[in-house]
PDB file of C-alpha atoms in Angstrom:
ATOM      1  CA  MET A   1     -32.492 -26.278 -16.362  1.00 55.00           C
ATOM      2  CA  ASP A   2     -28.764 -26.077 -16.691  1.00 63.00           C
ATOM      3  CA  ASN A   3     -27.196 -28.889 -14.799  1.00 77.00           C
ATOM      4  CA  ARG A   4     -23.594 -27.493 -14.967  1.00 86.00           C
ATOM      5  CA  ASN A   5     -24.746 -24.149 -13.560  1.00 90.00           C
ATOM      6  CA  ASP A   6     -26.850 -25.769 -10.811  1.00 92.00           C
ATOM      7  CA  SER A   7     -23.841 -27.938  -9.865  1.00 93.00           C
ATOM      8  CA  ARG A   8     -21.593 -25.036  -9.744  1.00 94.00           C
ATOM      9  CA  GLU A   9     -23.905 -22.912  -7.533  1.00 95.00           C
ATOM     10  CA  PHE A  10     -24.603 -25.809  -5.295  1.00 96.00           C
ATOM     11  CA  LEU A  11     -21.047 -26.481  -4.497  1.00 96.00           C
ATOM     12  CA  VAL A  12     -20.144 -22.901  -4.185  1.00 95.00           C
ATOM     13  CA  SER A  13     -23.075 -22.256  -1.663  1.00 95.00           C
ATOM     14  CA  ARG A  14     -22.189 -25.232   0.495  1.00 96.00           C
ATOM     15  CA  ARG A  15     -18.498 -24.227   0.618  1.00 95.00           C
ATOM     16  CA  ALA A  16     -19.332 -20.547   1.618  1.00 94.00           C
ATOM     17  CA  ARG A  17     -21.314 -21.619   4.726  1.00 93.00           C
ATOM     18  CA  ILE A  18     -18.402 -23.510   6.433  1.00 93.00           C
ATOM     19  CA  THR A  19     -15.741 -21.770   8.165  1.00 90.00           C
ATOM     20  CA  PRO A  20     -12.110 -23.144   8.522  1.00 90.00           C
ATOM     21  CA  GLN A  21     -12.805 -23.499  12.334  1.00 90.00           C
ATOM     22  CA  GLN A  22     -15.811 -25.680  11.604  1.00 92.00           C
ATOM     23  CA  ALA A  23     -13.684 -27.764   9.309  1.00 92.00           C
ATOM     24  CA  GLY A  24     -10.832 -28.025  11.905  1.00 91.00           C
ATOM     25  CA  LEU A  25      -8.373 -26.052   9.814  1.00 88.00           C
ATOM     26  CA  PRO A  26      -5.923 -23.340  11.143  1.00 84.00           C
ATOM     27  CA  VAL A  27      -6.570 -19.819  10.242  1.00 77.00           C
ATOM     28  CA  TYR A  28      -3.746 -17.710   9.222  1.00 68.00           C
ATOM     29  CA  GLY A  29      -4.454 -13.890   9.122  1.00 61.00           C
ATOM     30  CA  SER A  30      -7.733 -12.129   9.185  1.00 65.00           C
ATOM     31  CA  ASN A  31      -7.823 -10.829   5.595  1.00 71.00           C
ATOM     32  CA  ARG A  32     -10.149 -13.520   4.008  1.00 75.00           C
ATOM     33  CA  ARG A  33     -12.016 -12.593   0.976  1.00 76.00           C
ATOM     34  CA  VAL A  34     -14.437 -15.553   1.035  1.00 77.00           C
ATOM     35  CA  PRO A  35     -17.083 -16.039   3.744  1.00 79.00           C
ATOM     36  CA  GLY A  36     -16.348 -19.716   4.111  1.00 90.00           C
ATOM     37  CA  LEU A  37     -13.606 -22.180   2.967  1.00 92.00           C
ATOM     38  CA  ARG A  38     -11.175 -21.374   0.107  1.00 92.00           C
ATOM     39  CA  ARG A  39     -11.132 -23.634  -2.940  1.00 93.00           C
ATOM     40  CA  GLU A  40      -7.748 -24.817  -1.866  1.00 93.00           C
ATOM     41  CA  GLU A  41      -8.996 -25.667   1.535  1.00 93.00           C
ATOM     42  CA  ALA A  42     -12.015 -27.632   0.366  1.00 96.00           C
ATOM     43  CA  ALA A  43      -9.651 -29.475  -2.105  1.00 96.00           C
ATOM     44  CA  LEU A  44      -7.259 -30.334   0.867  1.00 95.00           C
ATOM     45  CA  LEU A  45     -10.181 -31.681   3.024  1.00 96.00           C
ATOM     46  CA  ALA A  46     -11.527 -33.762   0.014  1.00 96.00           C
ATOM     47  CA  GLY A  47      -8.062 -35.161  -0.834  1.00 96.00           C
ATOM     48  CA  VAL A  48      -8.016 -33.954  -4.417  1.00 96.00           C
ATOM     49  CA  SER A  49      -5.802 -31.329  -6.223  1.00 96.00           C
ATOM     50  CA  VAL A  50      -6.952 -27.752  -6.343  1.00 96.00           C
ATOM     51  CA  ASP A  51      -7.141 -27.870 -10.268  1.00 96.00           C
ATOM     52  CA  TYR A  52      -9.570 -30.859 -10.023  1.00 96.00           C
ATOM     53  CA  TYR A  53     -11.623 -29.396  -7.273  1.00 96.00           C
ATOM     54  CA  THR A  54     -11.888 -26.311  -9.233  1.00 96.00           C
ATOM     55  CA  GLN A  55     -13.245 -28.346 -12.247  1.00 95.00           C
ATOM     56  CA  LEU A  56     -15.841 -29.824  -9.919  1.00 95.00           C
ATOM     57  CA  GLU A  57     -16.948 -26.471  -8.900  1.00 93.00           C
ATOM     58  CA  ARG A  58     -17.291 -25.226 -12.336  1.00 93.00           C
ATOM     59  CA  GLY A  59     -19.927 -27.872 -12.705  1.00 90.00           C
ATOM     60  CA  LYS A  60     -17.892 -30.511 -14.533  1.00 92.00           C
ATOM     61  CA  LEU A  61     -19.127 -33.467 -12.499  1.00 93.00           C
ATOM     62  CA  ALA A  62     -19.083 -35.802 -15.379  1.00 89.00           C
ATOM     63  CA  GLY A  63     -16.701 -38.619 -14.789  1.00 90.00           C
ATOM     64  CA  ALA A  64     -16.351 -37.953 -11.033  1.00 93.00           C
ATOM     65  CA  SER A  65     -15.993 -41.231  -9.166  1.00 94.00           C
ATOM     66  CA  GLU A  66     -18.389 -42.247  -6.369  1.00 95.00           C
ATOM     67  CA  ALA A  67     -15.217 -42.123  -4.060  1.00 96.00           C
ATOM     68  CA  VAL A  68     -14.579 -38.519  -5.122  1.00 96.00           C
ATOM     69  CA  LEU A  69     -18.006 -37.456  -4.681  1.00 97.00           C
ATOM     70  CA  ASP A  70     -18.228 -38.941  -1.134  1.00 97.00           C
ATOM     71  CA  ALA A  71     -14.934 -37.088  -0.208  1.00 97.00           C
ATOM     72  CA  VAL A  72     -16.401 -33.834  -1.420  1.00 97.00           C
ATOM     73  CA  ALA A  73     -19.541 -34.522   0.491  1.00 97.00           C
ATOM     74  CA  LYS A  74     -17.672 -35.092   3.658  1.00 97.00           C
ATOM     75  CA  ALA A  75     -15.342 -32.078   3.187  1.00 96.00           C
ATOM     76  CA  LEU A  76     -18.367 -29.848   2.711  1.00 96.00           C
ATOM     77  CA  GLN A  77     -20.161 -31.387   5.602  1.00 97.00           C
ATOM     78  CA  LEU A  78     -23.171 -32.277   3.418  1.00 97.00           C
ATOM     79  CA  ASP A  79     -26.211 -33.761   5.151  1.00 96.00           C
ATOM     80  CA  GLU A  80     -28.021 -36.771   3.707  1.00 95.00           C
ATOM     81  CA  ALA A  81     -30.294 -34.807   1.411  1.00 95.00           C
ATOM     82  CA  GLU A  82     -27.432 -32.768   0.177  1.00 97.00           C
ATOM     83  CA  ARG A  83     -25.153 -35.675  -0.506  1.00 97.00           C
ATOM     84  CA  SER A  84     -27.971 -37.443  -2.343  1.00 96.00           C
ATOM     85  CA  HIS A  85     -28.402 -34.288  -4.380  1.00 96.00           C
ATOM     86  CA  LEU A  86     -24.757 -34.086  -5.366  1.00 96.00           C
ATOM     87  CA  PHE A  87     -24.851 -37.645  -6.571  1.00 95.00           C
ATOM     88  CA  ASP A  88     -28.029 -36.877  -8.521  1.00 94.00           C
ATOM     89  CA  LEU A  89     -26.236 -33.840 -10.198  1.00 94.00           C
ATOM     90  CA  ALA A  90     -23.291 -36.192 -11.049  1.00 94.00           C
ATOM     91  CA  ARG A  91     -25.576 -38.916 -12.386  1.00 92.00           C
ATOM     92  CA  THR A  92     -27.269 -36.352 -14.608  1.00 89.00           C
ATOM     93  CA  ALA A  93     -24.008 -34.905 -15.883  1.00 86.00           C
ATOM     94  CA  ASN A  94     -23.104 -38.345 -16.881  1.00 80.00           C
ATOM     95  CA  SER A  95     -26.256 -38.941 -18.992  1.00 75.00           C
ATOM     96  CA  SER A  96     -27.279 -37.678 -22.417  1.00 62.00           C
ATOM     97  CA  PRO A  97     -29.145 -34.384 -22.084  1.00 57.00           C
ATOM     98  CA  ARG A  98     -32.496 -34.607 -23.720  1.00 57.00           C
ATOM     99  CA  ARG A  99     -35.525 -32.686 -23.224  1.00 49.00           C
ATOM    100  CA  ARG A 100     -38.764 -34.668 -22.938  1.00 47.00           C
ATOM    101  CA  ARG A 101     -42.307 -34.257 -21.943  1.00 46.00           C
ATOM    102  CA  ARG A 102     -42.875 -36.544 -18.928  1.00 50.00           C
ATOM    103  CA  LEU A 103     -45.855 -38.683 -19.187  1.00 47.00           C
ATOM    104  CA  ALA A 104     -48.710 -37.965 -16.764  1.00 52.00           C
ATOM    105  CA  HIS A 105     -48.639 -40.291 -13.712  1.00 66.00           C
ATOM    106  CA  LYS A 106     -51.765 -42.639 -13.671  1.00 79.00           C
ATOM    107  CA  ILE A 107     -52.617 -43.612 -10.172  1.00 90.00           C
ATOM    108  CA  ARG A 108     -53.443 -47.164  -9.981  1.00 91.00           C
ATOM    109  CA  PRO A 109     -56.962 -48.181  -8.652  1.00 93.00           C
ATOM    110  CA  GLY A 110     -55.295 -50.156  -5.835  1.00 93.00           C
ATOM    111  CA  LEU A 111     -53.582 -46.935  -4.635  1.00 94.00           C
ATOM    112  CA  GLN A 112     -56.849 -45.108  -4.571  1.00 94.00           C
ATOM    113  CA  GLN A 113     -58.271 -47.954  -2.676  1.00 95.00           C
ATOM    114  CA  VAL A 114     -55.556 -47.523  -0.125  1.00 95.00           C
ATOM    115  CA  LEU A 115     -56.273 -43.914   0.351  1.00 96.00           C
ATOM    116  CA  ASP A 116     -59.976 -44.355   0.654  1.00 94.00           C
ATOM    117  CA  ALA A 117     -59.568 -47.153   3.326  1.00 96.00           C
ATOM    118  CA  LEU A 118     -57.679 -44.337   5.427  1.00 95.00           C
ATOM    119  CA  THR A 119     -60.982 -42.891   6.854  1.00 92.00           C
ATOM    120  CA  ASP A 120     -59.496 -41.434   9.922  1.00 93.00           C
ATOM    121  CA  ALA A 121     -56.338 -39.792   8.459  1.00 96.00           C
ATOM    122  CA  PRO A 122     -55.835 -37.284   5.717  1.00 97.00           C
ATOM    123  CA  ALA A 123     -53.659 -38.726   2.893  1.00 97.00           C
ATOM    124  CA  PHE A 124     -52.711 -38.106  -0.447  1.00 97.00           C
ATOM    125  CA  ILE A 125     -50.217 -39.150  -3.358  1.00 97.00           C
ATOM    126  CA  ARG A 126     -47.875 -36.463  -5.053  1.00 96.00           C
ATOM    127  CA  ASN A 127     -45.199 -36.492  -7.443  1.00 95.00           C
ATOM    128  CA  GLY A 128     -41.873 -34.726  -7.138  1.00 93.00           C
ATOM    129  CA  ARG A 129     -43.277 -31.529  -8.719  1.00 95.00           C
ATOM    130  CA  LEU A 130     -45.755 -31.387  -5.762  1.00 96.00           C
ATOM    131  CA  ASP A 131     -48.832 -32.120  -7.839  1.00 96.00           C
ATOM    132  CA  ILE A 132     -51.421 -33.809  -5.756  1.00 96.00           C
ATOM    133  CA  LEU A 133     -52.414 -36.669  -8.030  1.00 96.00           C
ATOM    134  CA  ALA A 134     -54.823 -38.643  -5.757  1.00 96.00           C
ATOM    135  CA  ILE A 135     -56.371 -37.843  -2.327  1.00 96.00           C
ATOM    136  CA  ASN A 136     -58.793 -39.313   0.185  1.00 96.00           C
ATOM    137  CA  ARG A 137     -61.862 -37.666   1.598  1.00 95.00           C
ATOM    138  CA  LEU A 138     -60.384 -36.281   4.786  1.00 96.00           C
ATOM    139  CA  GLY A 139     -57.414 -34.996   2.848  1.00 97.00           C
ATOM    140  CA  ARG A 140     -59.514 -33.376   0.471  1.00 96.00           C
ATOM    141  CA  ALA A 141     -61.326 -31.695   3.237  1.00 96.00           C
ATOM    142  CA  LEU A 142     -58.036 -30.617   5.003  1.00 96.00           C
ATOM    143  CA  TYR A 143     -56.602 -29.097   1.731  1.00 96.00           C
ATOM    144  CA  ALA A 144     -60.113 -27.561   0.829  1.00 95.00           C
ATOM    145  CA  PRO A 145     -58.548 -24.144   0.033  1.00 95.00           C
ATOM    146  CA  GLN A 146     -56.137 -25.596  -2.676  1.00 94.00           C
ATOM    147  CA  PHE A 147     -59.100 -27.438  -4.122  1.00 93.00           C
ATOM    148  CA  ASP A 148     -61.190 -24.196  -4.285  1.00 90.00           C
ATOM    149  CA  THR A 149     -59.561 -23.333  -7.662  1.00 86.00           C
ATOM    150  CA  PRO A 150     -60.156 -24.454 -11.208  1.00 84.00           C
ATOM    151  CA  HIS A 151     -56.566 -25.436 -11.755  1.00 86.00           C
ATOM    152  CA  ARG A 152     -55.799 -29.096 -11.962  1.00 88.00           C
ATOM    153  CA  PRO A 153     -53.722 -30.785 -10.738  1.00 93.00           C
ATOM    154  CA  VAL A 154     -53.568 -29.008  -7.471  1.00 95.00           C
ATOM    155  CA  ASN A 155     -49.934 -27.992  -6.907  1.00 97.00           C
ATOM    156  CA  ILE A 156     -48.742 -27.336  -3.410  1.00 97.00           C
ATOM    157  CA  ALA A 157     -45.947 -25.014  -4.387  1.00 97.00           C
ATOM    158  CA  ARG A 158     -48.088 -23.000  -6.590  1.00 97.00           C
ATOM    159  CA  PHE A 159     -50.615 -22.546  -3.745  1.00 97.00           C
ATOM    160  CA  ASN A 160     -47.861 -21.662  -1.431  1.00 97.00           C
ATOM    161  CA  PHE A 161     -46.395 -18.881  -3.518  1.00 98.00           C
ATOM    162  CA  LEU A 162     -49.267 -17.656  -5.626  1.00 97.00           C
ATOM    163  CA  ASP A 163     -52.340 -17.759  -3.438  1.00 96.00           C
ATOM    164  CA  PRO A 164     -52.620 -15.146  -0.707  1.00 95.00           C
ATOM    165  CA  ARG A 165     -54.696 -17.585   1.429  1.00 96.00           C
ATOM    166  CA  ALA A 166     -51.507 -19.719   1.958  1.00 97.00           C
ATOM    167  CA  HIS A 167     -50.221 -17.352   4.624  1.00 97.00           C
ATOM    168  CA  ASP A 168     -53.422 -17.980   6.602  1.00 97.00           C
ATOM    169  CA  PHE A 169     -53.615 -21.719   5.907  1.00 97.00           C
ATOM    170  CA  PHE A 170     -49.908 -22.376   7.016  1.00 97.00           C
ATOM    171  CA  PRO A 171     -49.280 -20.613  10.248  1.00 96.00           C
ATOM    172  CA  ASP A 172     -45.610 -21.200   9.815  1.00 96.00           C
ATOM    173  CA  TRP A 173     -45.701 -20.163   6.212  1.00 97.00           C
ATOM    174  CA  GLU A 174     -41.904 -19.531   5.991  1.00 97.00           C
ATOM    175  CA  ALA A 175     -41.202 -23.261   6.856  1.00 96.00           C
ATOM    176  CA  ALA A 176     -43.830 -24.439   4.460  1.00 96.00           C
ATOM    177  CA  ALA A 177     -42.421 -22.387   1.718  1.00 97.00           C
ATOM    178  CA  ASP A 178     -38.789 -23.462   2.402  1.00 97.00           C
ATOM    179  CA  THR A 179     -39.995 -27.146   2.264  1.00 96.00           C
ATOM    180  CA  SER A 180     -41.767 -26.755  -0.960  1.00 97.00           C
ATOM    181  CA  VAL A 181     -38.636 -25.147  -2.681  1.00 97.00           C
ATOM    182  CA  ALA A 182     -36.367 -27.717  -1.148  1.00 97.00           C
ATOM    183  CA  ILE A 183     -38.422 -30.619  -2.599  1.00 96.00           C
ATOM    184  CA  LEU A 184     -38.524 -28.888  -5.953  1.00 96.00           C
ATOM    185  CA  ARG A 185     -34.855 -28.400  -5.924  1.00 96.00           C
ATOM    186  CA  THR A 186     -34.276 -32.055  -4.999  1.00 95.00           C
ATOM    187  CA  GLU A 187     -36.413 -33.094  -7.888  1.00 94.00           C
ATOM    188  CA  ALA A 188     -34.650 -30.853 -10.301  1.00 93.00           C
ATOM    189  CA  GLY A 189     -31.461 -32.536  -9.430  1.00 92.00           C
ATOM    190  CA  ARG A 190     -32.941 -35.873 -10.180  1.00 90.00           C
ATOM    191  CA  ASP A 191     -34.514 -34.927 -13.461  1.00 88.00           C
ATOM    192  CA  PRO A 192     -33.416 -31.491 -14.880  1.00 86.00           C
ATOM    193  CA  TYR A 193     -34.941 -32.161 -18.219  1.00 86.00           C
ATOM    194  CA  ASP A 194     -38.515 -32.636 -16.995  1.00 89.00           C
ATOM    195  CA  ARG A 195     -40.297 -30.001 -18.983  1.00 91.00           C
ATOM    196  CA  ASN A 196     -43.274 -29.739 -16.679  1.00 92.00           C
ATOM    197  CA  LEU A 197     -40.982 -29.281 -13.676  1.00 94.00           C
ATOM    198  CA  SER A 198     -39.057 -26.535 -15.532  1.00 93.00           C
ATOM    199  CA  ASP A 199     -42.252 -24.771 -16.617  1.00 95.00           C
ATOM    200  CA  LEU A 200     -43.346 -24.747 -13.017  1.00 96.00           C
ATOM    201  CA  ILE A 201     -40.186 -23.366 -11.609  1.00 96.00           C
ATOM    202  CA  GLY A 202     -40.143 -20.682 -14.448  1.00 96.00           C
ATOM    203  CA  GLU A 203     -43.734 -19.578 -13.595  1.00 97.00           C
ATOM    204  CA  LEU A 204     -42.964 -19.321  -9.825  1.00 97.00           C
ATOM    205  CA  SER A 205     -39.666 -17.553 -10.397  1.00 97.00           C
ATOM    206  CA  THR A 206     -41.361 -15.088 -12.627  1.00 97.00           C
ATOM    207  CA  ARG A 207     -44.265 -14.325 -10.414  1.00 97.00           C
ATOM    208  CA  SER A 208     -42.810 -14.675  -6.771  1.00 97.00           C
ATOM    209  CA  ASP A 209     -39.898 -12.841  -5.227  1.00 97.00           C
ATOM    210  CA  ASP A 210     -40.262 -15.158  -2.262  1.00 97.00           C
ATOM    211  CA  PHE A 211     -39.795 -18.241  -4.430  1.00 98.00           C
ATOM    212  CA  ARG A 212     -36.907 -16.820  -6.453  1.00 97.00           C
ATOM    213  CA  THR A 213     -34.930 -15.921  -3.310  1.00 97.00           C
ATOM    214  CA  ARG A 214     -35.331 -19.501  -2.016  1.00 97.00           C
ATOM    215  CA  TRP A 215     -34.666 -21.091  -5.366  1.00 97.00           C
ATOM    216  CA  ALA A 216     -31.278 -19.325  -5.581  1.00 95.00           C
ATOM    217  CA  ALA A 217     -30.159 -20.736  -2.114  1.00 95.00           C
ATOM    218  CA  HIS A 218     -30.020 -24.343  -3.616  1.00 95.00           C
ATOM    219  CA  ASP A 219     -31.329 -25.830  -0.367  1.00 95.00           C
ATOM    220  CA  VAL A 220     -32.531 -29.496  -0.602  1.00 95.00           C
ATOM    221  CA  ARG A 221     -34.430 -31.656   1.976  1.00 89.00           C
ATOM    222  CA  LEU A 222     -35.613 -35.137   2.463  1.00 86.00           C
ATOM    223  CA  HIS A 223     -39.269 -34.950   3.586  1.00 83.00           C
ATOM    224  CA  HIS A 224     -40.105 -38.311   5.189  1.00 91.00           C
ATOM    225  CA  THR A 225     -41.327 -37.459   8.619  1.00 93.00           C
ATOM    226  CA  GLY A 226     -42.152 -34.459  10.832  1.00 94.00           C
ATOM    227  CA  GLY A 227     -44.946 -32.204  11.939  1.00 94.00           C
ATOM    228  CA  LYS A 228     -47.027 -29.604  10.232  1.00 95.00           C
ATOM    229  CA  SER A 229     -49.394 -26.947  11.330  1.00 95.00           C
ATOM    230  CA  PHE A 230     -52.511 -25.802   9.451  1.00 96.00           C
ATOM    231  CA  HIS A 231     -55.328 -23.359  10.062  1.00 96.00           C
ATOM    232  CA  HIS A 232     -58.389 -24.725   8.342  1.00 95.00           C
ATOM    233  CA  PRO A 233     -60.861 -21.934   7.429  1.00 93.00           C
ATOM    234  CA  ALA A 234     -63.825 -23.957   8.954  1.00 92.00           C
ATOM    235  CA  ILE A 235     -62.076 -25.913  11.754  1.00 92.00           C
ATOM    236  CA  GLY A 236     -59.210 -23.859  12.906  1.00 92.00           C
ATOM    237  CA  GLY A 237     -55.861 -24.965  14.121  1.00 92.00           C
ATOM    238  CA  LEU A 238     -54.445 -28.555  13.422  1.00 94.00           C
ATOM    239  CA  SER A 239     -51.035 -29.553  14.442  1.00 94.00           C
ATOM    240  CA  LEU A 240     -50.411 -32.896  12.618  1.00 96.00           C
ATOM    241  CA  ASP A 241     -47.726 -35.478  12.467  1.00 96.00           C
ATOM    242  CA  PHE A 242     -47.030 -36.710   8.983  1.00 97.00           C
ATOM    243  CA  GLU A 243     -45.064 -39.792   7.440  1.00 97.00           C
ATOM    244  CA  ALA A 244     -44.168 -39.771   3.822  1.00 96.00           C
ATOM    245  CA  PHE A 245     -43.528 -43.108   1.926  1.00 95.00           C
ATOM    246  CA  ALA A 246     -41.989 -43.379  -1.458  1.00 94.00           C
ATOM    247  CA  LEU A 247     -43.927 -45.852  -3.567  1.00 94.00           C
ATOM    248  CA  PRO A 248     -41.303 -48.421  -5.057  1.00 91.00           C
ATOM    249  CA  THR A 249     -43.749 -49.837  -7.540  1.00 90.00           C
ATOM    250  CA  ASP A 250     -44.604 -46.238  -8.820  1.00 92.00           C
ATOM    251  CA  PRO A 251     -41.341 -44.483  -9.073  1.00 90.00           C
ATOM    252  CA  GLY A 252     -41.574 -40.794  -8.336  1.00 90.00           C
ATOM    253  CA  LEU A 253     -44.761 -40.936  -6.256  1.00 95.00           C
ATOM    254  CA  THR A 254     -44.942 -40.232  -2.533  1.00 96.00           C
ATOM    255  CA  LEU A 255     -47.732 -41.244  -0.184  1.00 97.00           C
ATOM    256  CA  THR A 256     -48.215 -38.804   2.586  1.00 98.00           C
ATOM    257  CA  ILE A 257     -50.326 -39.663   5.641  1.00 98.00           C
ATOM    258  CA  TYR A 258     -51.333 -37.099   8.523  1.00 97.00           C
ATOM    259  CA  THR A 259     -52.199 -38.378  11.936  1.00 96.00           C
ATOM    260  CA  ALA A 260     -52.641 -36.999  15.478  1.00 94.00           C
ATOM    261  CA  ALA A 261     -52.288 -38.690  18.874  1.00 92.00           C
ATOM    262  CA  THR A 262     -55.446 -39.859  20.509  1.00 92.00           C
ATOM    263  CA  GLY A 263     -56.706 -37.463  23.257  1.00 90.00           C
ATOM    264  CA  THR A 264     -55.001 -34.273  21.666  1.00 91.00           C
ATOM    265  CA  PRO A 265     -56.701 -31.236  20.360  1.00 91.00           C
ATOM    266  CA  ALA A 266     -55.593 -32.017  16.965  1.00 91.00           C
ATOM    267  CA  HIS A 267     -57.262 -35.473  17.180  1.00 93.00           C
ATOM    268  CA  ASP A 268     -60.533 -33.839  18.202  1.00 93.00           C
ATOM    269  CA  ASN A 269     -60.272 -31.396  15.346  1.00 94.00           C
ATOM    270  CA  LEU A 270     -59.692 -34.161  12.795  1.00 94.00           C
ATOM    271  CA  LYS A 271     -63.024 -35.636  13.960  1.00 94.00           C
ATOM    272  CA  LEU A 272     -64.544 -32.167  13.530  1.00 94.00           C
ATOM    273  CA  LEU A 273     -62.963 -32.050  10.074  1.00 95.00           C
ATOM    274  CA  ALA A 274     -64.438 -35.459   9.211  1.00 94.00           C
ATOM    275  CA  SER A 275     -67.935 -34.100  10.177  1.00 93.00           C
ATOM    276  CA  TRP A 276     -67.385 -30.897   7.973  1.00 93.00           C
ATOM    277  CA  ALA A 277     -66.325 -33.117   5.043  1.00 92.00           C
ATOM    278  CA  ALA A 278     -69.536 -35.211   5.381  1.00 90.00           C
ATOM    279  CA  THR A 279     -71.558 -31.975   5.094  1.00 89.00           C
ATOM    280  CA  HIS A 280     -69.535 -30.024   2.475  1.00 85.00           C
ATOM    281  CA  LEU A 281     -68.138 -32.609   0.174  1.00 82.00           C
ATOM    282  CA  SER A 282     -70.177 -34.533  -2.326  1.00 67.00           C
ATOM    283  CA  ALA A 283     -69.670 -38.327  -2.248  1.00 56.00           C
ATOM    284  CA  ASP A 284     -69.183 -38.432  -5.979  1.00 48.00           C
ATOM    285  CA  GLN A 285     -66.456 -35.645  -6.133  1.00 52.00           C
ATOM    286  CA  PRO A 286     -63.782 -36.479  -8.483  1.00 45.00           C
ATOM    287  CA  HIS A 287     -60.253 -37.208  -7.444  1.00 51.00           C
ATOM    288  CA  PRO A 288     -57.533 -34.840  -8.799  1.00 50.00           C
ATOM    289  CA  ALA A 289     -56.114 -37.594 -11.160  1.00 48.00           C
ATOM    290  CA  ASP A 290     -59.613 -37.828 -12.806  1.00 46.00           C
ATOM    291  CA  ASP A 291     -59.581 -34.224 -13.879  1.00 48.00           C
ATOM    292  CA  PRO A 292     -59.343 -33.958 -17.738  1.00 39.00           C
ATOM    293  CA  THR A 293     -56.818 -30.897 -17.390  1.00 40.00           C
ATOM    294  CA  HIS A 294     -54.318 -33.115 -15.413  1.00 42.00           C
ATOM    295  CA  THR A 295     -50.870 -33.173 -17.063  1.00 39.00           C
TER     296      THR A 295
END
């Protein structure tokens, strides 16, 4: 992926969404040729020269100071995820570009033990590419449609955009699709030279118009907490809360746990899911990270 091109398109797209009124600037005349701020207006708000801001918007982030990046983030009204993404793009621009094959994440036995100890809550560990690398029994039951394919590791984004069952599995498919792309875009900002990630994005861009359109929007997101709805083929509807935790000792990995408040229909359906898992999942079923095709 081209870091300079991504930086340019990200900054242009963020500038285009802010009107002068939103930025607190006066508007003179009605003949504006841009949908949002002009470059000179963004430069004024950031406290830099128009020439310097133009260089930044051309993707030349190398050498930009933290103070300048912070000023640009404030001028463009970036949220936390977008600000982090801008800093990731600048950090990458200041590093030596090199393509490398990222080594496969190996899930430590202790992490799998933590997952297996969570018997009442679906839980899994993923990387930034949205590969599910380890999962507990109830999680495996919840994500049964994803695991009902020979491809390993199971990839959430690939299921969302290339498997027609995703539209049934996720009642709010649009939101699920937006989230998947935003997470991948965030990861691409952190490491644009990850070959496996580039290959996945290339595959999805080639095979899915829905993905390609979302990818071009340059939206990013921090996915730490919230709610998600599912329609399990055997259990029916499940509206669950989730918490996602970065694993400090395993950089790049995220632990996600789904829960439901006691006494809610979703809590009752989780119990049904556990019963379904006891009947339909064998006790010695391998975890995703144990699959020989894992990369």
